[in-house]
C-alpha cells in the first residue's frame, strides 16, 4: 500500500476528512502514515494523535535557506518511506527540491475554481473575499498536483459551489469546505493512489 503524508498548518478539517474517509474504507489504495505540521500549535496534530497517526513538526527556521528547509523535509519524508504527499492547508511554500523529488506525487487543495482567485497571496479567507468582491455566482474547490508555480500544477479534480445571497467570506468558506473540499480531497487522493498502484503493478 502507498504511504501518504499529510502536510498541515492549521485546524486540519481537510486532514479530518481524509482520516474519516480512510476509516470508512473509502481510500483503500493508501495508508495515512504521517502528519507533518509547519508549526507545533496546529490543531491538526491533535486530530492525527486521536486517529493514531504519527505527527511531527518541520518548521522553517529563521534565516534557514529554503533549500536547507527542503532537505530537512525530504529527510523526514524519506525516513518514513513516504510515496505521496497531500498539502491540506499547508501554508509554507514548498521548495523546488521537494517538488522535484515528488513530481506528480504532491496534491494540494485550493478553495476556488482554479484559475480564478489563486496564486501568490490567495489563501484562507482572502480567496473567498476576492470571489465575493468580484461578484462571481459560482466558486468551488480544486485539487491539483504541486509544481513550481503556486496553484499552477495539473488539475486533478474540481467541484463547484454556488454563491448565495448574504454570503460573507466566512459563510462561503464554510460552505466550500462542506460541499466541496471535504469530499473532493479524499476522492482525489484515492484516484491518484489507485492510478499509481496500477502503474507500479504493470511495470
Ligand atoms: C482550506 O480552505 C484549504 O482549501 C486551504 O486551506 C484551508 C485549510 O483548512 N488550502 P483546514 O486546516 O483543512 O481546516
JSON list of N, CA and C and ligand atoms in Angstrom, two decimals, residues 10-15 87-90 108-111 124 128 173 177 181-182, ligand 1:
[
{"chain": "A", "resi": 10, "resn": "UNK", "atom": "N", "xyz": [-2.84, 24.31, 10.09]},
{"chain": "A", "resi": 10, "resn": "UNK", "atom": "CA", "xyz": [-3.88, 24.91, 10.93]},
{"chain": "A", "resi": 10, "resn": "UNK", "atom": "C", "xyz": [-4.83, 23.90, 11.54]},
{"chain": "A", "resi": 11, "resn": "UNK", "atom": "N", "xyz": [-6.13, 24.20, 11.38]},
{"chain": "A", "resi": 11, "resn": "UNK", "atom": "CA", "xyz": [-7.17, 23.42, 12.05]},
{"chain": "A", "resi": 11, "resn": "UNK", "atom": "C", "xyz": [-7.26, 21.98, 11.59]},
{"chain": "A", "resi": 12, "resn": "UNK", "atom": "N", "xyz": [-6.97, 21.75, 10.33]},
{"chain": "A", "resi": 12, "resn": "UNK", "atom": "CA", "xyz": [-6.92, 20.37, 9.85]},
{"chain": "A", "resi": 12, "resn": "UNK", "atom": "C", "xyz": [-8.25, 19.72, 9.56]},
{"chain": "A", "resi": 13, "resn": "UNK", "atom": "N", "xyz": [-9.26, 20.52, 9.13]},
{"chain": "A", "resi": 13, "resn": "UNK", "atom": "CA", "xyz": [-10.54, 19.86, 8.81]},
{"chain": "A", "resi": 13, "resn": "UNK", "atom": "C", "xyz": [-10.41, 19.01, 7.54]},
{"chain": "A", "resi": 14, "resn": "UNK", "atom": "N", "xyz": [-9.54, 19.41, 6.64]},
{"chain": "A", "resi": 14, "resn": "UNK", "atom": "CA", "xyz": [-9.32, 18.57, 5.45]},
{"chain": "A", "resi": 14, "resn": "UNK", "atom": "C", "xyz": [-8.58, 17.29, 5.82]},
{"chain": "A", "resi": 15, "resn": "UNK", "atom": "N", "xyz": [-7.63, 17.40, 6.75]},
{"chain": "A", "resi": 15, "resn": "UNK", "atom": "CA", "xyz": [-6.98, 16.19, 7.27]},
{"chain": "A", "resi": 15, "resn": "UNK", "atom": "C", "xyz": [-8.03, 15.28, 7.87]},
{"chain": "A", "resi": 87, "resn": "UNK", "atom": "N", "xyz": [-1.02, 18.31, 0.57]},
{"chain": "A", "resi": 87, "resn": "UNK", "atom": "CA", "xyz": [-0.97, 19.58, 1.28]},
{"chain": "A", "resi": 87, "resn": "UNK", "atom": "C", "xyz": [-2.42, 19.94, 1.63]},
{"chain": "A", "resi": 88, "resn": "UNK", "atom": "N", "xyz": [-2.73, 19.92, 2.92]},
{"chain": "A", "resi": 88, "resn": "UNK", "atom": "CA", "xyz": [-4.11, 20.19, 3.36]},
{"chain": "A", "resi": 88, "resn": "UNK", "atom": "C", "xyz": [-4.08, 21.42, 4.25]},
{"chain": "A", "resi": 89, "resn": "UNK", "atom": "N", "xyz": [-4.05, 22.60, 3.58]},
{"chain": "A", "resi": 89, "resn": "UNK", "atom": "CA", "xyz": [-3.93, 23.83, 4.35]},
{"chain": "A", "resi": 89, "resn": "UNK", "atom": "C", "xyz": [-2.52, 24.04, 4.86]},
{"chain": "A", "resi": 90, "resn": "UNK", "atom": "N", "xyz": [-1.53, 23.67, 4.05]},
{"chain": "A", "resi": 90, "resn": "UNK", "atom": "CA", "xyz": [-0.11, 23.82, 4.42]},
{"chain": "A", "resi": 90, "resn": "UNK", "atom": "C", "xyz": [0.35, 25.17, 3.89]},
{"chain": "A", "resi": 108, "resn": "UNK", "atom": "N", "xyz": [-2.46, 19.29, -3.75]},
{"chain": "A", "resi": 108, "resn": "UNK", "atom": "CA", "xyz": [-2.84, 20.44, -2.93]},
{"chain": "A", "resi": 108, "resn": "UNK", "atom": "C", "xyz": [-4.33, 20.71, -3.13]},
{"chain": "A", "resi": 109, "resn": "UNK", "atom": "N", "xyz": [-4.99, 21.19, -2.09]},
{"chain": "A", "resi": 109, "resn": "UNK", "atom": "CA", "xyz": [-6.39, 21.62, -2.24]},
{"chain": "A", "resi": 109, "resn": "UNK", "atom": "C", "xyz": [-6.43, 23.14, -2.15]},
{"chain": "A", "resi": 110, "resn": "UNK", "atom": "N", "xyz": [-7.13, 23.75, -3.10]},
{"chain": "A", "resi": 110, "resn": "UNK", "atom": "CA", "xyz": [-7.27, 25.21, -3.11]},
{"chain": "A", "resi": 110, "resn": "UNK", "atom": "C", "xyz": [-8.76, 25.55, -3.15]},
{"chain": "A", "resi": 111, "resn": "UNK", "atom": "N", "xyz": [-9.20, 26.51, -2.30]},
{"chain": "A", "resi": 111, "resn": "UNK", "atom": "CA", "xyz": [-10.65, 26.76, -2.19]},
{"chain": "A", "resi": 111, "resn": "UNK", "atom": "C", "xyz": [-11.22, 27.72, -3.22]},
{"chain": "A", "resi": 124, "resn": "UNK", "atom": "N", "xyz": [-6.63, 31.12, 2.49]},
{"chain": "A", "resi": 124, "resn": "UNK", "atom": "CA", "xyz": [-7.62, 31.34, 3.56]},
{"chain": "A", "resi": 124, "resn": "UNK", "atom": "C", "xyz": [-8.80, 32.18, 3.11]},
{"chain": "A", "resi": 128, "resn": "UNK", "atom": "N", "xyz": [-11.97, 33.76, -0.64]},
{"chain": "A", "resi": 128, "resn": "UNK", "atom": "CA", "xyz": [-13.43, 33.92, -0.66]},
{"chain": "A", "resi": 128, "resn": "UNK", "atom": "C", "xyz": [-13.82, 35.40, -0.72]},
{"chain": "A", "resi": 173, "resn": "UNK", "atom": "N", "xyz": [-16.63, 30.33, 2.97]},
{"chain": "A", "resi": 173, "resn": "UNK", "atom": "CA", "xyz": [-15.51, 29.41, 3.25]},
{"chain": "A", "resi": 173, "resn": "UNK", "atom": "C", "xyz": [-16.04, 28.08, 3.81]},
{"chain": "A", "resi": 177, "resn": "UNK", "atom": "N", "xyz": [-15.99, 24.35, 2.03]},
{"chain": "A", "resi": 177, "resn": "UNK", "atom": "CA", "xyz": [-15.40, 23.19, 2.71]},
{"chain": "A", "resi": 177, "resn": "UNK", "atom": "C", "xyz": [-16.38, 22.02, 2.75]},
{"chain": "A", "resi": 181, "resn": "UNK", "atom": "N", "xyz": [-14.56, 20.77, -0.56]},
{"chain": "A", "resi": 181, "resn": "UNK", "atom": "CA", "xyz": [-13.23, 20.32, -0.13]},
{"chain": "A", "resi": 181, "resn": "UNK", "atom": "C", "xyz": [-13.21, 18.96, 0.56]},
{"chain": "A", "resi": 182, "resn": "UNK", "atom": "N", "xyz": [-14.10, 18.79, 1.54]},
{"chain": "A", "resi": 182, "resn": "UNK", "atom": "CA", "xyz": [-14.03, 17.57, 2.36]},
{"chain": "A", "resi": 182, "resn": "UNK", "atom": "C", "xyz": [-14.40, 16.32, 1.58]},
{"chain": "B", "resi": 1, "resn": "LIG", "atom": "C1", "xyz": [-8.73, 25.04, 3.27]},
{"chain": "B", "resi": 1, "resn": "LIG", "atom": "O1", "xyz": [-9.64, 26.02, 2.88]},
{"chain": "B", "resi": 1, "resn": "LIG", "atom": "C2", "xyz": [-7.89, 24.64, 2.11]},
{"chain": "B", "resi": 1, "resn": "LIG", "atom": "O2", "xyz": [-8.55, 24.68, 0.88]},
{"chain": "B", "resi": 1, "resn": "LIG", "atom": "C3", "xyz": [-6.81, 25.66, 2.13]},
{"chain": "B", "resi": 1, "resn": "LIG", "atom": "O3", "xyz": [-6.57, 25.89, 3.50]},
{"chain": "B", "resi": 1, "resn": "LIG", "atom": "C4", "xyz": [-7.72, 25.57, 4.27]},
{"chain": "B", "resi": 1, "resn": "LIG", "atom": "C5", "xyz": [-7.31, 24.58, 5.31]},
{"chain": "B", "resi": 1, "resn": "LIG", "atom": "O4", "xyz": [-8.27, 24.30, 6.26]},
{"chain": "B", "resi": 1, "resn": "LIG", "atom": "N1", "xyz": [-5.68, 25.25, 1.33]},
{"chain": "B", "resi": 1, "resn": "LIG", "atom": "P1", "xyz": [-8.10, 23.09, 7.26]},
{"chain": "B", "resi": 1, "resn": "LIG", "atom": "O5", "xyz": [-6.81, 23.29, 8.05]},
{"chain": "B", "resi": 1, "resn": "LIG", "atom": "O6", "xyz": [-8.06, 21.81, 6.46]},
{"chain": "B", "resi": 1, "resn": "LIG", "atom": "O7", "xyz": [-9.29, 23.13, 8.16]}
]
